PDB file of C-alpha atoms in Angstrom:
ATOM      1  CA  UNK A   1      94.363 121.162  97.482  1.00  0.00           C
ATOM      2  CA  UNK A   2      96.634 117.888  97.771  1.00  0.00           C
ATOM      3  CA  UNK A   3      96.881 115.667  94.573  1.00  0.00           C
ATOM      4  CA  UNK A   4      93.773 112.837  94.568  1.00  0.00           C
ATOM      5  CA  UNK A   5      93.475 109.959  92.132  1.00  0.00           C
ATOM      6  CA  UNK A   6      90.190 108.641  90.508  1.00  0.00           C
ATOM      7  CA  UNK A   7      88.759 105.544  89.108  1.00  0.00           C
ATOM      8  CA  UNK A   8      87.488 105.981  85.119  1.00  0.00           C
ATOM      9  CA  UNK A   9      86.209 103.339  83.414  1.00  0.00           C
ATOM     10  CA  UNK A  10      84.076 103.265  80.953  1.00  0.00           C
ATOM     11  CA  UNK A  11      82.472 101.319  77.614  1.00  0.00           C
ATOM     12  CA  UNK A  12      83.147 101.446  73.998  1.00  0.00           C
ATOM     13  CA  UNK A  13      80.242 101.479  71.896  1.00  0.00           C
ATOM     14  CA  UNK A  14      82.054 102.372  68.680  1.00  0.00           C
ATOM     15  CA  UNK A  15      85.599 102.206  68.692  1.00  0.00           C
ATOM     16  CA  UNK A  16      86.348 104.636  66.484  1.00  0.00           C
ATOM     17  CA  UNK A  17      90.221 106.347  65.216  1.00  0.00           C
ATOM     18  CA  UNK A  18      90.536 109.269  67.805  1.00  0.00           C
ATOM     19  CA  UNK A  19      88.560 108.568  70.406  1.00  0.00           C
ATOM     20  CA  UNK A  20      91.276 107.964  73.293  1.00  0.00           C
ATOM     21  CA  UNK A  21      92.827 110.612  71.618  1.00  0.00           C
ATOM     22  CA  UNK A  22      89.669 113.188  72.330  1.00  0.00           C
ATOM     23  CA  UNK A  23      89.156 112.002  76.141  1.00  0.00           C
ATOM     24  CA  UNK A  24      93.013 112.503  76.725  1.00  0.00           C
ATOM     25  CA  UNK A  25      92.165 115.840  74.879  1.00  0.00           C
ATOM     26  CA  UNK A  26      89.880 116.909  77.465  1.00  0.00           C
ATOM     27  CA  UNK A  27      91.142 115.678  80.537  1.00  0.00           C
ATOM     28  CA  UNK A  28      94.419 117.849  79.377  1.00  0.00           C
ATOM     29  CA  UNK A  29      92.680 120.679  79.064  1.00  0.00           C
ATOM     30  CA  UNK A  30      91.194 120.013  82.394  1.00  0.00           C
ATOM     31  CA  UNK A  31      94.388 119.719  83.538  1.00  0.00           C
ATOM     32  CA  UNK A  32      93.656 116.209  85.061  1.00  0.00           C
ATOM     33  CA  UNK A  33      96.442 113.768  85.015  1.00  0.00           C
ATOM     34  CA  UNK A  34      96.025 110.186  83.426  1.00  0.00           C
ATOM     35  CA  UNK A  35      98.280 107.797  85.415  1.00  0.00           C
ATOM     36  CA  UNK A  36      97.779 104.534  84.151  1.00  0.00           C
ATOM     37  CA  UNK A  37      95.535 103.612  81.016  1.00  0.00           C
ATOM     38  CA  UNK A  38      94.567  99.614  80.082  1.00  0.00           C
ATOM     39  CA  UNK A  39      91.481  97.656  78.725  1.00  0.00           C
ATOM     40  CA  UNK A  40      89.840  95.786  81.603  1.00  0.00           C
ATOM     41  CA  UNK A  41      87.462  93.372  79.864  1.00  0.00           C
ATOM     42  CA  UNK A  42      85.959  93.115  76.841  1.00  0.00           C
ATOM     43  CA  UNK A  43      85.574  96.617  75.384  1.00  0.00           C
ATOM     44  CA  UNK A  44      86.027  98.255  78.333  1.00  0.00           C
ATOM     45  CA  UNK A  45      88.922 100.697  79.429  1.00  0.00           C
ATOM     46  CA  UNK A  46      89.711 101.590  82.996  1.00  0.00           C
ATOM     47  CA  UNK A  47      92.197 104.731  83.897  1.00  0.00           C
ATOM     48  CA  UNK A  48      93.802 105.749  86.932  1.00  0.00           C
ATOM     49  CA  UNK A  49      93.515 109.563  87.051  1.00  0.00           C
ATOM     50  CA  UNK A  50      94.974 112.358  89.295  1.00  0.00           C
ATOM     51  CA  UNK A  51      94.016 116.260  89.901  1.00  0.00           C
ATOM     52  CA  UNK A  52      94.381 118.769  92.772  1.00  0.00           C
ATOM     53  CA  UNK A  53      90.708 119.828  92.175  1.00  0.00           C
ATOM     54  CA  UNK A  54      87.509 117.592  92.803  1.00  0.00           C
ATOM     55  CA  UNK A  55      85.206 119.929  90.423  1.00  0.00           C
ATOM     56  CA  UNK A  56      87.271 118.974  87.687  1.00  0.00           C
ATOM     57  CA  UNK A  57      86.455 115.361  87.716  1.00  0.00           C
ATOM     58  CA  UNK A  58      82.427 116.322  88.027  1.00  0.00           C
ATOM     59  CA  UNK A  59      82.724 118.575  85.084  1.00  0.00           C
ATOM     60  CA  UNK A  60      84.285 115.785  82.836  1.00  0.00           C
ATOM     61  CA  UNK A  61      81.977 113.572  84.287  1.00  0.00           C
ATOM     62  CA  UNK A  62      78.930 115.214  82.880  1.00  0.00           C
ATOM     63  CA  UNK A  63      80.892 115.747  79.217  1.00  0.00           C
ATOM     64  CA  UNK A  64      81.980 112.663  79.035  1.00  0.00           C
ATOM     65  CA  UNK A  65      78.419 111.250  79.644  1.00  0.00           C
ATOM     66  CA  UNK A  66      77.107 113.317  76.422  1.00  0.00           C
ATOM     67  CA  UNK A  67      79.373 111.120  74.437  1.00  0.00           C
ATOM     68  CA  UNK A  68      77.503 108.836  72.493  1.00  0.00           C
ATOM     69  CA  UNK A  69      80.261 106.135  71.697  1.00  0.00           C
ATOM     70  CA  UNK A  70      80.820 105.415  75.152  1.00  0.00           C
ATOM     71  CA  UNK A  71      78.978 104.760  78.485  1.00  0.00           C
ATOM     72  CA  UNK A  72      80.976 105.767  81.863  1.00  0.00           C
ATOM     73  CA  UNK A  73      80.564 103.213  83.662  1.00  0.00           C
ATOM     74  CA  UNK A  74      82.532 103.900  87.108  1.00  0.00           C
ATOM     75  CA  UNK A  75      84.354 107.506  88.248  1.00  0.00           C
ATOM     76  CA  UNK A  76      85.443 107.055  91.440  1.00  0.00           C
ATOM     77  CA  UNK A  77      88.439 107.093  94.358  1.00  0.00           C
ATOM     78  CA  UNK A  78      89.833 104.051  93.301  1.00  0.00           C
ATOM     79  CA  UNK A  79      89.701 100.422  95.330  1.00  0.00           C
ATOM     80  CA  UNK A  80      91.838  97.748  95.002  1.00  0.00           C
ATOM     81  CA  UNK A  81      90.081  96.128  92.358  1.00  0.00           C
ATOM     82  CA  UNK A  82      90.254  98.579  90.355  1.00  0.00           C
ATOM     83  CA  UNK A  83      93.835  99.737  90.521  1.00  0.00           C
ATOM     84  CA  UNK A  84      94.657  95.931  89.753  1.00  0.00           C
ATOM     85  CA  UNK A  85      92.457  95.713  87.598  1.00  0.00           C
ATOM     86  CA  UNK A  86      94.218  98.261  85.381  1.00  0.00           C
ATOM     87  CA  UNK A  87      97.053  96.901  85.912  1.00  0.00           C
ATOM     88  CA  UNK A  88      96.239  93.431  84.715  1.00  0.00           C
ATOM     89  CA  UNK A  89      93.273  93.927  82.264  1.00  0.00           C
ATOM     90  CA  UNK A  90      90.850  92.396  83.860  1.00  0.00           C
ATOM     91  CA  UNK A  91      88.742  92.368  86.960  1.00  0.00           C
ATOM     92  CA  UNK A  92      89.198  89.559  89.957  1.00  0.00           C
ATOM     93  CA  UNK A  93      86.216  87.539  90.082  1.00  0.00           C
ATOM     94  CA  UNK A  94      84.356  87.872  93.607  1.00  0.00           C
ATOM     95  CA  UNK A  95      81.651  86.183  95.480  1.00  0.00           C
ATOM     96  CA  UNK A  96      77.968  87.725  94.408  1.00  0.00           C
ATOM     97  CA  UNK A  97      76.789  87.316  97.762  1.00  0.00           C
ATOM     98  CA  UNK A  98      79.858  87.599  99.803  1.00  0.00           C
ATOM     99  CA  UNK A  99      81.730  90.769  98.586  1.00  0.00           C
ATOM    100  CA  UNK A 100      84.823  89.918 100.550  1.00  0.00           C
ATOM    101  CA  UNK A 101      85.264  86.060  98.682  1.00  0.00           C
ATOM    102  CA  UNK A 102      87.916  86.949  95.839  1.00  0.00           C
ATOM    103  CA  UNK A 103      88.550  83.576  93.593  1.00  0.00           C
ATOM    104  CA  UNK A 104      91.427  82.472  91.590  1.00  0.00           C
ATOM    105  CA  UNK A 105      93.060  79.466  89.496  1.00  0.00           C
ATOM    106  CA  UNK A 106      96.669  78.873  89.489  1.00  0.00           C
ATOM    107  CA  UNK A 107      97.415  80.480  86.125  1.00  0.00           C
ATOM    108  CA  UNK A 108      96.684  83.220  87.844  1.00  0.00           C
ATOM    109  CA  UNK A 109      99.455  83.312  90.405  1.00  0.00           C
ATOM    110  CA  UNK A 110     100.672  86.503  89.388  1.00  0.00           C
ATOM    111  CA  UNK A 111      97.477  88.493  89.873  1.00  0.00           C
ATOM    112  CA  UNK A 112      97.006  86.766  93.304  1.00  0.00           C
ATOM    113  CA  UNK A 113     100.501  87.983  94.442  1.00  0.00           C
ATOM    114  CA  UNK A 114      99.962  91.456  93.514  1.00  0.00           C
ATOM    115  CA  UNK A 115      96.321  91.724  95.208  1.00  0.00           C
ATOM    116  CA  UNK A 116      98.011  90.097  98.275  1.00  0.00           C
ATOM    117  CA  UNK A 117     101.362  92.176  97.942  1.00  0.00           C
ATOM    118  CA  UNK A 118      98.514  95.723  98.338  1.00  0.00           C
ATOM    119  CA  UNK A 119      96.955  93.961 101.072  1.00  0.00           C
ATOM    120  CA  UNK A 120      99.832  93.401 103.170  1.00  0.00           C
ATOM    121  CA  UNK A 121     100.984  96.803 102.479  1.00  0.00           C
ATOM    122  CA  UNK A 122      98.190  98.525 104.718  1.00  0.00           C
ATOM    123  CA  UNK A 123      98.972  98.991 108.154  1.00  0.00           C
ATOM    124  CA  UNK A 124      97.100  97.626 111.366  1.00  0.00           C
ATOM    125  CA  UNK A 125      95.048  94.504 112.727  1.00  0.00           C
ATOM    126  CA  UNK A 126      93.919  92.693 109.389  1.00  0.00           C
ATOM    127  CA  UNK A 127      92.738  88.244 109.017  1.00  0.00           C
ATOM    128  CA  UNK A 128      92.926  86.961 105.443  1.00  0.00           C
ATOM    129  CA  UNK A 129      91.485  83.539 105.075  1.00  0.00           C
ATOM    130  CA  UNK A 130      92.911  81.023 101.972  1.00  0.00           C
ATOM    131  CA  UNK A 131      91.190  78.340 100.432  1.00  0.00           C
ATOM    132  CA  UNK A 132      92.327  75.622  98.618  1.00  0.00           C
ATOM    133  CA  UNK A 133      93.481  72.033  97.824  1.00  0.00           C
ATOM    134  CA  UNK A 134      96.700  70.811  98.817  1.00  0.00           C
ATOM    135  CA  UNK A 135      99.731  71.957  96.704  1.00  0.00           C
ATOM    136  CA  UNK A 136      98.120  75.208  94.767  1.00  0.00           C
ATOM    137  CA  UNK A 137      99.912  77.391  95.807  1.00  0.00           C
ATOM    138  CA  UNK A 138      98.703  78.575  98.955  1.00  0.00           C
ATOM    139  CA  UNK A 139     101.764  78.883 101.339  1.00  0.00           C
ATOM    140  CA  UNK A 140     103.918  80.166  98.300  1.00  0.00           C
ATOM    141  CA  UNK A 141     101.743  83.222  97.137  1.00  0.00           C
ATOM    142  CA  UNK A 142     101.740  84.599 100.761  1.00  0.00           C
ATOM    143  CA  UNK A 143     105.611  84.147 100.786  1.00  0.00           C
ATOM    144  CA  UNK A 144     105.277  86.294  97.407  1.00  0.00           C
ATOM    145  CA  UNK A 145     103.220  88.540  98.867  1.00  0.00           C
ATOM    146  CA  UNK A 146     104.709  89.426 101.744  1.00  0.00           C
ATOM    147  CA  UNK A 147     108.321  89.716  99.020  1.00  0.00           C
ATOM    148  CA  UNK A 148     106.344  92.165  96.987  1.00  0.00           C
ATOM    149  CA  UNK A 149     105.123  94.189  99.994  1.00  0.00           C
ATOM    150  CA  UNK A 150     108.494  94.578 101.632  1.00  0.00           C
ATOM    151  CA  UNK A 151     107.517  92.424 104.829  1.00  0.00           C
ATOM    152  CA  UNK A 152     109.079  89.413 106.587  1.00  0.00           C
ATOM    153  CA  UNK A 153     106.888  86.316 107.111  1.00  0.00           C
ATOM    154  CA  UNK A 154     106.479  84.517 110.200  1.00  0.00           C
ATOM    155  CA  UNK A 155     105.368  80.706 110.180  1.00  0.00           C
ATOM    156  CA  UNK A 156     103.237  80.201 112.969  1.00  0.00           C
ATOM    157  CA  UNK A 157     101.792  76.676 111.963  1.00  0.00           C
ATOM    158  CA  UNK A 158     102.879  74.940 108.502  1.00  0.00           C
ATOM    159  CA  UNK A 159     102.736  71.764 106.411  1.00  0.00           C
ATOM    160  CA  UNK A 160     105.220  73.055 104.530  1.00  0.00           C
ATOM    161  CA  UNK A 161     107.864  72.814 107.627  1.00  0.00           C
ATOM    162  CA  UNK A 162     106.772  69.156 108.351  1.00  0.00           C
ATOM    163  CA  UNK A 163     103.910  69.415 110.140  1.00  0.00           C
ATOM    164  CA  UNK A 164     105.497  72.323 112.253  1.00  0.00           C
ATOM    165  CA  UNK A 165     103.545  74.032 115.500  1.00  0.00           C
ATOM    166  CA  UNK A 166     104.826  77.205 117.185  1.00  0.00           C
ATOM    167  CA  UNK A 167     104.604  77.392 120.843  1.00  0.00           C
ATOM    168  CA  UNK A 168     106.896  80.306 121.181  1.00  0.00           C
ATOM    169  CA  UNK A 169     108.020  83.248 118.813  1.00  0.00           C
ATOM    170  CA  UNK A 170     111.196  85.368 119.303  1.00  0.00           C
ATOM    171  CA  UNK A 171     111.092  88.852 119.728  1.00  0.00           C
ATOM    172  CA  UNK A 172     111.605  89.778 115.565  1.00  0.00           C
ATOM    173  CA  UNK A 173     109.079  86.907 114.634  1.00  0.00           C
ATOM    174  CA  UNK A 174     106.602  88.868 117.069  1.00  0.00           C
ATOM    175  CA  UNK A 175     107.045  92.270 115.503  1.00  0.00           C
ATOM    176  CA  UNK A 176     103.806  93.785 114.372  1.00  0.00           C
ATOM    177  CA  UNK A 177     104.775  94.406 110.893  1.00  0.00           C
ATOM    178  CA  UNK A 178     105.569  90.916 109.950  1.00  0.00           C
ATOM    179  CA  UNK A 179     102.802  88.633 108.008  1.00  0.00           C
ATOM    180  CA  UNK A 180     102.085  85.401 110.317  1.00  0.00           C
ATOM    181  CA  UNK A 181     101.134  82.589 108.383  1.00  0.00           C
ATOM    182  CA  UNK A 182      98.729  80.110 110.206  1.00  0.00           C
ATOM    183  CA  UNK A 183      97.348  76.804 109.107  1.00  0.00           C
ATOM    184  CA  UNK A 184      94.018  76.315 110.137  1.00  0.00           C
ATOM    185  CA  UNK A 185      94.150  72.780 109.764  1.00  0.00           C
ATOM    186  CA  UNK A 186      97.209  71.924 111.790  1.00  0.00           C
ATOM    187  CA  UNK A 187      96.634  75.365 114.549  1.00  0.00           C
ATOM    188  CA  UNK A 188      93.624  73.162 115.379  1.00  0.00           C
ATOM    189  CA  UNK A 189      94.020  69.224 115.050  1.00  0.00           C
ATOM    190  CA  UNK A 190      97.464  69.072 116.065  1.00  0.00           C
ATOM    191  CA  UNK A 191      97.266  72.433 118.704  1.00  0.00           C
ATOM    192  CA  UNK A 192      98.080  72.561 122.339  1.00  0.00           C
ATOM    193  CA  UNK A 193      97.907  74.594 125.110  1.00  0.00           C
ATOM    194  CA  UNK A 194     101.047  76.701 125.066  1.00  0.00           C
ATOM    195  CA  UNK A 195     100.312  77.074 120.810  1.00  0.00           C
ATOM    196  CA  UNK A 196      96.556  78.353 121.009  1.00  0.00           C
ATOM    197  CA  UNK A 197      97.688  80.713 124.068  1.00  0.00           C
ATOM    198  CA  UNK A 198     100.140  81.698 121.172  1.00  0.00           C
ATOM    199  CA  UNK A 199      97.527  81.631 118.543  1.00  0.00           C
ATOM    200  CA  UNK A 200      95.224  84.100 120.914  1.00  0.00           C
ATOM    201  CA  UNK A 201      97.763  86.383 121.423  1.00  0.00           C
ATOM    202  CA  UNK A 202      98.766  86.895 117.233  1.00  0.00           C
ATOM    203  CA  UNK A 203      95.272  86.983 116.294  1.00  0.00           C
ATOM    204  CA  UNK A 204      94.845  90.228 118.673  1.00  0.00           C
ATOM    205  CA  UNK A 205      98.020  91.889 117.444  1.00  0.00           C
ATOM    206  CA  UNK A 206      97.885  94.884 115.097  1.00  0.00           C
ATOM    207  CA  UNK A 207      99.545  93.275 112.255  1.00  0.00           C
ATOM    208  CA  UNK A 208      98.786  90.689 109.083  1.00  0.00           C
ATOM    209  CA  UNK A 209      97.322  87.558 109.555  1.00  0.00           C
ATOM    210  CA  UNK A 210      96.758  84.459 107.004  1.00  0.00           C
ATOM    211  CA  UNK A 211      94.980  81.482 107.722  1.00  0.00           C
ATOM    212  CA  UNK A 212      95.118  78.881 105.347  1.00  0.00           C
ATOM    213  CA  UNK A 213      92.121  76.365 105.455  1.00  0.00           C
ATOM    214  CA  UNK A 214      90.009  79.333 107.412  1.00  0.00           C
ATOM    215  CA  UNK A 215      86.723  76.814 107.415  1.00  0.00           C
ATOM    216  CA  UNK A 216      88.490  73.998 109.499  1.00  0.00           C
ATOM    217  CA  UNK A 217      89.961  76.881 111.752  1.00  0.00           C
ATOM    218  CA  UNK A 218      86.248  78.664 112.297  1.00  0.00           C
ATOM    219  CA  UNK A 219      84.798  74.967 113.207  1.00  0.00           C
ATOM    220  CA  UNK A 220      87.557  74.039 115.380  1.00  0.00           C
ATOM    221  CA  UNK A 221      88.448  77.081 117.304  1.00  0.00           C
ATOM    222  CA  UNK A 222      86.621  80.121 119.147  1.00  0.00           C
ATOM    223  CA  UNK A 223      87.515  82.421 116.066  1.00  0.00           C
ATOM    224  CA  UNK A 224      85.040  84.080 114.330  1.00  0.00           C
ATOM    225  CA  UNK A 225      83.929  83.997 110.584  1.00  0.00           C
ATOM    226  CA  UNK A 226      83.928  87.952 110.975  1.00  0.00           C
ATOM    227  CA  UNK A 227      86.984  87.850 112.038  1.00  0.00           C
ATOM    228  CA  UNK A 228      88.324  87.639 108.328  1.00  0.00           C
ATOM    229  CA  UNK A 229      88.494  90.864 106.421  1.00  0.00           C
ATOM    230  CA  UNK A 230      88.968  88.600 103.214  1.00  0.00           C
ATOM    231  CA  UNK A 231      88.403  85.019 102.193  1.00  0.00           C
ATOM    232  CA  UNK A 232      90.558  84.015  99.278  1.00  0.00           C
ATOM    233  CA  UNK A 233      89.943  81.266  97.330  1.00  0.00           C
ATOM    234  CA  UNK A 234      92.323  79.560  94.771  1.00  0.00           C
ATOM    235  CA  UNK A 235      91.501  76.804  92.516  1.00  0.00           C
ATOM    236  CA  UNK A 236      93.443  74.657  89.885  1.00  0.00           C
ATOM    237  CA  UNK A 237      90.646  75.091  87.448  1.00  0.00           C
ATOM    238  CA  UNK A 238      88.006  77.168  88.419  1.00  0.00           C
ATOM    239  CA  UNK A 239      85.017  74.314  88.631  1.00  0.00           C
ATOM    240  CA  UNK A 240      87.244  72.519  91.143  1.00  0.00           C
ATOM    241  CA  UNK A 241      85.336  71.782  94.553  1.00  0.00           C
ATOM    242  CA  UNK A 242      87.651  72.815  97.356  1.00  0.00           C
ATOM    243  CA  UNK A 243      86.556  69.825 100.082  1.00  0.00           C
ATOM    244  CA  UNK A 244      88.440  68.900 102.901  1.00  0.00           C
ATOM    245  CA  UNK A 245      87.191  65.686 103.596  1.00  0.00           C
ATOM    246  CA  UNK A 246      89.379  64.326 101.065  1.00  0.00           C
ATOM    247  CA  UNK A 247      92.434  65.549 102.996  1.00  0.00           C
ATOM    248  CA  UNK A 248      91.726  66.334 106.619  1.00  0.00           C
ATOM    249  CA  UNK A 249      92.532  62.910 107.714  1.00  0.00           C
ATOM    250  CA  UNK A 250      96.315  62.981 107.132  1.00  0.00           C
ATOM    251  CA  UNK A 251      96.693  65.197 109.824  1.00  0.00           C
ATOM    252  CA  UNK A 252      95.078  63.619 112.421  1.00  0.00           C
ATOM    253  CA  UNK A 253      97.849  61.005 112.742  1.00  0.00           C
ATOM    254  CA  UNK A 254     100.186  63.281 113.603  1.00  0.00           C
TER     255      UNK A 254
END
């Protein structure tokens, strides 16, 4: 049977000298592999496991759950959240009624590059959507992003490139594997014939697509809101109103 990682995580009732020490105990004699090991929240420790043998895991399972200074709390084939969030100690907030809204502030930068480093990584036809106020760091995470997961970028509308609007890509800016950056803002107000024909023909390609200001690009165009597999949203501080009134009307002058 090929090698399979798991999701642990699980709560500390009583923190007391040996306990790690006992788990690790067990899962060794199971024979199951502990990859990574952190805290994620407040007295809460997530691991990253790995074993050849499914059974395993449900056997330790049901020990582990006779402890009484803990309460397992997840053991699972890991998602994204959770491999990041042993790898930063702590989870990424998300929308309670829209499981696909992830939320961020600036100071953490470094989390949002990783989550959208993994995301570019996966292969095929995916929309991310990115919210948020001018100058927080939109445009420059997905440049991260796409650094950390090995891919070029591809501008296909930007503010940061003075107002710029593709019409035309080259042959290498049109290659499925790239990440295509998109402002929804400009793709829209400032968009003509030759760049929507453009815009149609990206959005149907198997590859990455991220569309800053998705809102404004939903309202103005024939694109779907279930078009986006994720809506990222990234904040200054995190009671900051994201509202594009107050900045929609410097691009209409253009």
């Amino acid at each position: 049977m090929d090698q399979k990682q798991w999701y642990m995580e699980y709560k500390i009732h009583k923190n007391r000298p040996g306990l790690l020490g006992d788990i690790a105990s067990l899962m060794g004699m199971l024979e199951i592999n502990i990859i990574t090991i952190n805290g994620v929240e407040d007295k809460t420790r997530g691991m990253l496991l790995q074993t050849d043998d499914d059974e395993k895991i449900e056997i330790m399972g049901k020990m582990l759950k006779k402890v009484d200074n803990i309460t397992l709390t997840a053991l699972r084939a890991p998602k994204l959240v959770d491999i990041l969030a042993v790898r930063h100690g702590r989870y990424i907030e998300r929308d309670s009624d829209d499981r696909k809204t992830f939320r961020f502030t600036r100071d953490e930068l470094g989390l949002l590059v990783d989550f959208l480093g993994e995301v570019f990584k996966r292969e095929g036809n995916q929309v991310i959507g990115l919210r948020g106020m001018p100058r927080v760091g939109k445009t420059e995470s997905i440049i991260a992003g796409s650094v950390c997961a090995n891919k070029r970028w591809t501008f296909v509308s930007s503010t940061l490139l003075r107002q710029t609007v593709r019409s035309q890509l080259s042959e290498d800016e049109l290659h499925p594997n790239n990440v295509f950056i998109i402002d929804g803002i400009v793709s829209t107000i400032r968009s003509n014939e030759k760049h929507y024909s453009l815009l149609q023909e990206i959005m149907e390609m198997p590859s990455t697509k991220v569309v800053e200001h998705p809102d404004i690009f939903v309202k103005e165009s024939g694109f779907d809101h279930q078009k986006f597999d994720y809506i990222i949203e990234l904040r200054n501080t995190p009671d900051e109103e994201i509202s594009y009134e107050t900045f929609t009307a410097n691009y209409e002058g253009f």
